[in-house]
Short mmCIF file of C-alpha atoms and ligand atoms in Angstrom, two decimals:
data_model
loop_
_atom_site.label_atom_id
_atom_site.label_comp_id
_atom_site.label_asym_id
_atom_site.label_seq_id
_atom_site.Cartn_x
_atom_site.Cartn_y
_atom_site.Cartn_z
CA MET A 24 146.14 114.37 129.73
CA THR A 25 143.57 113.41 127.61
CA PHE A 26 139.60 114.14 128.25
CA SER A 27 136.79 111.96 128.07
CA ASP A 28 134.64 114.84 127.04
CA PHE A 29 130.76 114.67 128.68
CA ARG A 30 130.04 118.93 128.87
CA SER A 31 127.67 118.83 125.48
CA ASP A 32 127.06 116.87 122.09
CA THR A 33 127.87 119.55 120.80
CA VAL A 34 131.58 118.93 120.91
CA THR A 35 131.17 116.26 118.49
CA LYS A 36 133.40 116.12 115.56
CA PRO A 37 132.21 115.55 111.69
CA THR A 38 133.00 112.06 110.60
CA ASP A 39 135.23 111.23 108.00
CA ALA A 40 131.92 110.92 105.19
CA MET A 41 130.91 114.38 106.60
CA ARG A 42 134.72 115.68 105.43
CA ARG A 43 134.55 114.06 102.11
CA ALA A 44 131.01 115.41 101.15
CA MET A 45 131.91 119.11 102.58
CA ALA A 46 134.91 118.93 99.94
CA GLU A 47 133.52 117.82 97.52
CA ALA A 48 129.69 119.79 97.75
CA GLU A 49 128.30 121.36 95.11
CA VAL A 50 127.73 125.38 96.01
CA GLY A 51 125.99 128.43 95.00
CA ASP A 52 124.81 131.74 96.80
CA ASP A 53 122.16 130.86 99.08
CA VAL A 54 121.28 134.48 99.29
CA TYR A 55 120.35 134.53 95.88
CA ALA A 56 118.88 130.49 96.53
CA GLU A 57 121.31 129.01 94.29
CA ASP A 58 123.39 126.60 96.18
CA PRO A 59 121.90 123.11 95.48
CA THR A 60 123.31 121.64 98.27
CA VAL A 61 121.26 123.86 101.05
CA ARG A 62 118.46 123.66 98.60
CA ARG A 63 118.73 119.27 99.33
CA LEU A 64 119.33 119.34 102.73
CA GLU A 65 115.83 121.82 103.21
CA GLU A 66 114.27 118.97 100.96
CA LEU A 67 115.30 116.25 102.79
CA ALA A 68 114.29 117.64 106.27
CA ALA A 69 110.62 119.02 105.11
CA GLU A 70 110.13 115.51 103.85
CA ARG A 71 111.23 114.06 106.94
CA LEU A 72 108.52 115.87 109.01
CA GLY A 73 106.25 115.64 106.45
CA MET A 74 106.12 119.29 106.07
CA GLU A 75 106.06 121.34 103.38
CA ALA A 76 109.91 123.57 104.02
CA ALA A 77 112.40 124.30 105.55
CA LEU A 78 115.18 127.03 105.90
CA PHE A 79 118.70 125.84 106.98
CA VAL A 80 119.92 128.42 110.31
CA PRO A 81 123.55 128.57 111.91
CA SER A 82 122.27 127.66 115.23
CA GLY A 83 119.42 126.33 117.02
CA THR A 84 118.93 129.79 119.10
CA MET A 85 118.69 131.42 115.60
CA GLY A 86 116.03 128.78 114.48
CA ASN A 87 114.18 129.31 117.74
CA GLN A 88 114.13 132.66 117.31
CA ILE A 89 113.07 132.78 113.84
CA ALA A 90 110.02 131.06 114.69
CA ALA A 91 109.38 133.17 117.84
CA LEU A 92 109.18 135.91 115.26
CA LEU A 93 107.41 134.38 113.22
CA HIS A 94 104.26 133.08 115.14
CA THR A 95 103.91 136.37 117.16
CA ARG A 96 103.64 140.07 117.19
CA HIS A 97 105.51 142.44 119.08
CA GLY A 98 104.18 142.07 123.13
CA ASP A 99 102.40 139.39 122.96
CA GLU A 100 102.80 136.35 125.44
CA VAL A 101 104.65 132.88 124.69
CA ILE A 102 103.74 130.14 126.89
CA VAL A 103 107.24 127.89 127.73
CA GLU A 104 108.39 125.59 130.66
CA GLU A 105 110.25 127.29 133.00
CA ASN A 106 113.65 125.66 132.45
CA ALA A 107 113.28 125.66 128.77
CA HIS A 108 116.25 126.46 127.03
CA ALA A 109 114.43 129.24 124.94
CA PHE A 110 114.05 131.21 128.35
CA LEU A 111 116.81 130.54 129.84
CA TRP A 112 119.72 130.29 127.65
CA GLU A 113 118.98 132.50 124.76
CA THR A 114 120.02 135.29 125.95
CA GLY A 115 116.66 136.99 126.48
CA GLY A 116 116.05 136.63 123.04
CA LEU A 117 112.49 136.14 123.38
CA ALA A 118 111.83 139.31 124.96
CA TRP A 119 114.74 141.18 123.21
CA LEU A 120 114.12 140.58 119.62
CA ALA A 121 110.61 139.71 119.36
CA GLY A 122 109.38 141.76 122.08
CA LEU A 123 107.62 139.13 123.94
CA GLN A 124 106.39 138.40 127.30
CA THR A 125 107.05 134.94 128.68
CA ARG A 126 104.71 133.01 130.77
CA THR A 127 106.42 130.28 132.31
CA ILE A 128 105.03 126.95 133.60
CA ARG A 129 106.80 124.74 135.50
CA GLY A 130 106.40 120.97 133.85
CA ARG A 131 106.40 117.38 135.26
CA ARG A 132 110.21 116.16 133.99
CA GLY A 133 109.91 118.92 131.46
CA VAL A 134 106.51 117.88 130.41
CA LEU A 135 103.76 120.71 130.56
CA ASP A 136 100.07 119.77 132.07
CA PRO A 137 97.35 121.02 129.42
CA ALA A 138 95.02 122.09 132.09
CA LEU A 139 97.88 124.41 133.62
CA VAL A 140 98.74 125.80 130.20
CA GLU A 141 95.03 126.12 129.55
CA ASP A 142 94.51 128.59 132.26
CA ALA A 143 97.54 130.86 131.56
CA ILE A 144 96.35 131.44 128.20
CA ARG A 145 94.89 135.23 128.49
CA THR A 146 91.07 136.13 127.73
CA PRO A 147 90.59 139.15 125.30
CA ASP A 148 90.99 142.08 127.49
CA VAL A 149 92.00 145.23 126.89
CA HIS A 150 94.53 145.00 129.96
CA HIS A 151 96.01 141.60 128.68
CA PRO A 152 98.62 140.58 126.42
CA ARG A 153 97.62 138.45 123.61
CA THR A 154 98.71 134.42 124.33
CA THR A 155 99.93 133.64 120.89
CA LEU A 156 102.71 131.05 120.76
CA LEU A 157 103.41 127.52 122.97
CA LEU A 158 107.20 126.66 122.85
CA VAL A 159 107.66 122.60 123.47
CA GLU A 160 111.14 121.43 123.83
CA ASN A 161 111.65 117.96 122.52
CA THR A 162 113.91 116.64 124.23
CA HIS A 163 113.64 119.00 127.24
CA ASN A 164 117.67 119.34 127.93
CA PHE A 165 117.76 120.99 131.60
CA ALA A 166 115.21 118.15 132.87
CA GLY A 167 117.51 115.70 131.64
CA GLY A 168 116.70 114.83 128.20
CA THR A 169 113.15 114.01 129.05
CA ILE A 170 110.86 113.39 125.72
CA GLN A 171 107.43 114.39 125.30
CA PRO A 172 105.25 111.50 124.74
CA ILE A 173 103.37 111.76 121.52
CA GLY A 174 99.65 111.40 123.17
CA GLU A 175 100.52 114.23 125.63
CA LEU A 176 101.85 116.15 123.22
CA ARG A 177 98.58 115.91 120.42
CA ARG A 178 96.45 116.84 123.87
CA LEU A 179 98.40 119.55 124.65
CA SER A 180 98.51 120.75 120.96
CA GLN A 181 95.17 120.28 120.44
CA ALA A 182 94.11 122.25 123.26
CA VAL A 183 95.96 125.37 122.82
CA ARG A 184 95.58 125.29 118.99
CA ARG A 185 91.61 125.16 119.95
CA GLN A 186 92.18 128.89 121.57
CA GLY A 187 93.97 130.02 118.57
CA LEU A 188 97.80 129.53 119.56
CA ARG A 189 101.01 128.76 117.32
CA VAL A 190 102.99 125.85 118.35
CA HIS A 191 106.64 125.56 117.65
CA ILE A 192 108.60 122.68 118.99
CA ASP A 193 112.47 123.71 120.35
CA GLY A 194 113.81 120.01 118.58
CA ALA A 195 117.68 121.03 119.33
CA ARG A 196 117.55 116.85 120.26
CA PHE A 197 114.53 115.95 118.35
CA TRP A 198 115.79 113.08 116.59
CA ASN A 199 116.89 111.51 120.05
CA ALA A 200 113.23 111.59 121.39
CA CYS A 201 112.18 110.03 118.05
CA VAL A 202 114.62 107.66 118.25
CA ALA A 203 113.81 106.97 122.14
CA SER A 204 110.39 106.87 121.77
CA GLY A 205 109.89 105.26 118.70
CA THR A 206 107.71 108.03 117.49
CA ARG A 207 107.75 109.15 113.78
CA ALA A 208 109.04 112.67 113.29
CA SER A 209 105.80 113.28 111.18
CA GLU A 210 104.03 112.40 113.78
CA TYR A 211 105.62 115.03 116.15
CA ALA A 212 105.41 117.71 113.55
CA ALA A 213 102.23 117.14 112.85
CA CYS A 214 101.58 118.56 116.70
CA ALA A 215 103.36 122.16 115.60
CA ASP A 216 103.14 124.91 113.16
CA SER A 217 107.07 124.41 113.06
CA VAL A 218 109.85 122.65 114.51
CA MET A 219 113.52 123.33 114.79
CA PHE A 220 116.05 120.48 114.87
CA CYS A 221 119.79 120.74 115.30
CA LEU A 222 122.21 119.17 112.76
CA SER A 223 125.21 120.29 114.85
CA LYS A 224 124.45 118.31 118.46
CA GLY A 225 124.45 114.25 118.44
CA LEU A 226 124.11 114.15 114.73
CA SER A 227 127.56 115.28 114.97
CA ALA A 228 127.42 117.92 111.89
CA PRO A 229 129.65 120.86 112.43
CA VAL A 230 127.28 123.76 111.98
CA GLY A 231 123.80 124.62 111.64
CA SER A 232 120.00 123.81 112.58
CA MET A 233 116.87 122.98 110.13
CA LEU A 234 113.66 125.29 110.73
CA VAL A 235 110.45 123.57 109.52
CA SER A 236 107.10 124.34 108.58
CA SER A 237 104.69 125.67 105.77
CA ARG A 238 105.63 126.97 102.63
CA GLU A 239 104.50 130.49 103.07
CA ARG A 240 105.85 130.51 106.59
CA ILE A 241 109.29 129.68 105.49
CA ASP A 242 109.23 132.29 102.98
CA GLU A 243 108.85 135.07 105.79
CA ALA A 244 111.56 132.65 107.66
CA ARG A 245 113.94 133.63 105.15
CA ARG A 246 113.74 137.16 105.52
CA LEU A 247 113.65 137.22 109.45
CA ARG A 248 117.08 135.07 109.09
CA LYS A 249 118.44 137.78 106.59
CA VAL A 250 117.12 140.84 109.41
CA LEU A 251 119.31 138.80 112.30
CA GLY A 252 122.21 138.69 109.30
CA GLY A 253 122.20 134.74 109.49
CA GLY A 254 121.84 134.21 105.61
CA MET A 255 125.03 132.71 104.74
CA ARG A 256 126.49 132.34 100.99
CA GLN A 257 128.22 129.15 100.17
CA ALA A 258 126.26 127.23 102.85
CA GLY A 259 126.48 123.75 100.92
CA ILE A 260 129.91 123.28 102.67
CA ILE A 261 128.12 123.00 105.41
CA ALA A 262 124.96 121.64 104.36
CA ALA A 263 126.79 118.81 102.94
CA ALA A 264 127.68 117.47 106.36
CA GLY A 265 124.03 118.17 107.35
CA ILE A 266 122.69 116.14 104.77
CA VAL A 267 124.93 112.99 106.07
CA ALA A 268 123.88 113.60 109.36
CA LEU A 269 120.72 112.84 108.30
CA GLN A 270 121.40 110.07 106.04
CA THR A 271 123.39 107.90 108.46
CA MET A 272 123.64 109.73 112.23
CA VAL A 273 120.07 109.13 113.59
CA ASP A 274 119.76 105.64 114.37
CA ARG A 275 123.10 105.48 115.79
CA LEU A 276 121.55 107.78 118.46
CA ALA A 277 120.48 104.48 120.48
CA GLU A 278 123.76 103.83 121.71
CA ASP A 279 124.18 107.38 123.26
CA HIS A 280 121.00 106.52 125.11
CA ARG A 281 121.67 103.05 126.06
CA ARG A 282 125.34 104.62 127.67
CA ALA A 283 123.78 107.25 129.55
CA ARG A 284 121.60 104.98 131.18
CA ARG A 285 124.66 102.62 132.17
CA LEU A 286 126.03 105.44 133.57
CA ALA A 287 123.46 106.80 135.05
CA GLU A 288 122.60 103.50 136.99
CA ALA A 289 126.05 102.79 138.21
CA ILE A 290 126.23 106.44 139.95
CA ALA A 291 122.13 106.94 141.30
CA ASP A 292 123.34 105.17 144.72
CA ARG A 293 126.50 107.69 145.35
CA PRO A 294 125.57 108.98 148.49
CA GLY A 295 126.69 112.85 147.37
CA LEU A 296 123.87 113.36 145.18
CA ALA A 297 120.70 112.72 143.89
CA LEU A 298 119.66 111.27 140.47
CA ASP A 299 115.98 110.36 139.23
CA LEU A 300 116.78 107.83 136.81
CA GLU A 301 113.22 108.52 135.56
CA THR A 302 114.49 111.34 133.58
CA VAL A 303 117.71 109.76 131.78
CA GLN A 304 115.10 108.49 129.08
CA THR A 305 117.57 110.09 126.05
CA ASN A 306 121.68 110.69 125.94
CA ILE A 307 121.65 113.08 128.93
CA VAL A 308 122.48 112.77 132.84
CA VAL A 309 121.90 115.43 135.49
CA PHE A 310 122.29 114.90 139.32
CA ARG A 311 121.65 117.63 141.97
CA VAL A 312 125.08 117.88 144.02
CA THR A 313 123.88 117.02 147.96
CA LYS A 314 127.22 116.52 149.42
CA ALA A 315 128.23 118.93 152.27
CA GLY A 316 130.65 121.78 151.12
CA GLU A 317 129.81 121.13 147.26
CA ASP A 318 128.39 122.65 144.56
CA ALA A 319 128.32 121.96 140.30
CA ALA A 320 131.51 124.14 139.72
CA SER A 321 133.68 122.63 142.74
CA VAL A 322 132.47 118.46 141.46
CA ILE A 323 133.07 119.37 137.90
CA ALA A 324 136.60 120.83 139.13
CA LYS A 325 137.54 117.17 140.41
CA LEU A 326 136.24 115.59 137.57
CA LYS A 327 138.11 117.34 135.88
CA ALA A 328 140.92 116.62 137.30
CA GLU A 329 139.98 112.78 136.93
CA GLY A 330 140.05 113.41 133.20
CA VAL A 331 136.03 113.61 133.18
CA LEU A 332 135.12 117.25 131.80
CA ALA A 333 130.63 117.73 132.53
CA SER A 334 129.03 120.95 132.60
CA ASP A 335 126.49 122.69 134.96
CA ASN A 336 122.79 123.84 134.48
CA ALA A 337 122.55 125.65 137.97
CA ARG A 338 124.82 126.10 140.99
CA ASP A 339 123.39 122.77 142.15
CA ILE A 340 123.17 120.74 139.15
CA VAL A 341 125.92 118.81 137.05
CA ARG A 342 125.41 117.34 133.60
CA LEU A 343 126.84 114.64 131.67
CA VAL A 344 125.50 113.95 128.08
CA THR A 345 126.53 110.91 125.86
CA HIS A 346 127.53 110.97 122.33
CA LYS A 347 129.35 109.69 119.09
CA ASP A 348 132.75 110.65 120.82
CA VAL A 349 132.40 108.79 124.00
CA GLY A 350 132.51 105.42 123.64
CA ASP A 351 131.81 102.33 126.24
CA ALA A 352 135.76 103.19 127.72
CA ASP A 353 134.97 107.01 128.57
CA VAL A 354 131.81 105.84 130.76
CA ASP A 355 133.46 103.43 132.60
CA ARG A 356 136.11 106.15 133.31
CA ALA A 357 133.20 108.86 133.95
CA ILE A 358 132.31 106.11 136.44
CA ALA A 359 134.67 106.05 138.63
CA ALA A 360 135.52 109.52 138.61
CA ILE A 361 132.01 109.84 139.99
CA ARG A 362 132.36 107.38 142.95
CA LYS A 363 135.41 108.62 143.63
CA VAL A 364 134.32 112.23 143.73
CA LEU A 365 130.75 111.88 145.50
N1 TLP B 420 122.17 123.84 123.99
C1 TLP B 420 123.71 123.79 124.34
C2 TLP B 420 123.46 125.04 125.50
O1 TLP B 420 123.40 125.96 125.01
C3 TLP B 420 123.30 124.78 126.75
C4 TLP B 420 123.53 122.01 125.02
O2 TLP B 420 124.91 122.32 125.40
O3 TLP B 420 123.21 121.56 125.45
N2 TLP B 420 117.74 124.22 121.87
C5 TLP B 420 117.67 123.67 123.62
C6 TLP B 420 117.25 122.64 124.09
C7 TLP B 420 119.64 123.59 123.19
O4 TLP B 420 119.60 122.65 124.48
C8 TLP B 420 120.14 124.32 122.74
C9 TLP B 420 121.78 124.29 122.79
C10 TLP B 420 119.94 125.21 121.60
C11 TLP B 420 118.66 125.25 121.59
C12 TLP B 420 120.58 125.89 121.12
O5 TLP B 420 121.21 125.71 120.01
P1 TLP B 420 122.42 126.39 119.61
O6 TLP B 420 124.00 126.44 120.17
O7 TLP B 420 122.90 125.60 118.27
O8 TLP B 420 122.30 127.75 118.86
#
């Protein structure tokens, strides 16, 4: 059986143009800063965000963890939304690697209320950790691919920066947010001290993410990447695909968003699930399984028997992600399968 794979946009395969660029890439030893293709990708990423410099890292996880190390000291406190990937799905790295205590706040569809965040910032006191970082996820994965509206993010960022905090954007799906909201990348970047975005999700590159910030911080981030074992050698081979991703794969994300919307609208009325259509803003559809005797695992197994692969966010939450390698026929198949199962 061939499967329609909605588990994640991470499953996307590189395009022919990427494979050609990889085969032809000019390379050097990037630990010696001698790989011209990596350098081109880093310059392109910095330019797109209107920031000074960027660093090519192997994964989104490493990009977020380097940012946490960069902006904080051991024992500080970081504020994150309670379903943030960096808190839930990065193996406790914020504590393990950066020695941070995490203060979680519940957002509304992934968006934090500035008043609640300000209340959570610690006052100077010998008993208190220092709150030094706010981490914002855009789009918010487990909230259903929701966008941080630029006006709200500006207010939030101003409020915490006034109190001396730094802001990091986990933009694993940063370009989905830009395309869906019409917000320029540089407008989002202006709200942050660093931005991580992934090339390996909807943009379909095989490997890699970018950490973007000031020149001085990126110089330090390069040392932090080395200590984490992320210094790569002839990395131009994979950076070449990243360049193609940034240059040619951003605008088409709108197609993924349209398909996610069609999928969600076709299943929202099923009695066996609960789906908040307002969360379906980009390429992710999440729903809660409400049918008696079923949970996410059992539903995912039944969908698989119909040729449709989905993933789970929690015991009763199913997630379907649209991307370049699922088309309209795959969406039709997913709709039929879900309508049969729930
Ligand atoms: N997300 C993956 C899984 O880990 C869940 C996915 O399939 O969605 N930030 C966010 C918001 C992410 O969604 C992810 C990956 C990361 C960071 C980490 O990126 P990688 O996988 O490149 O380390």
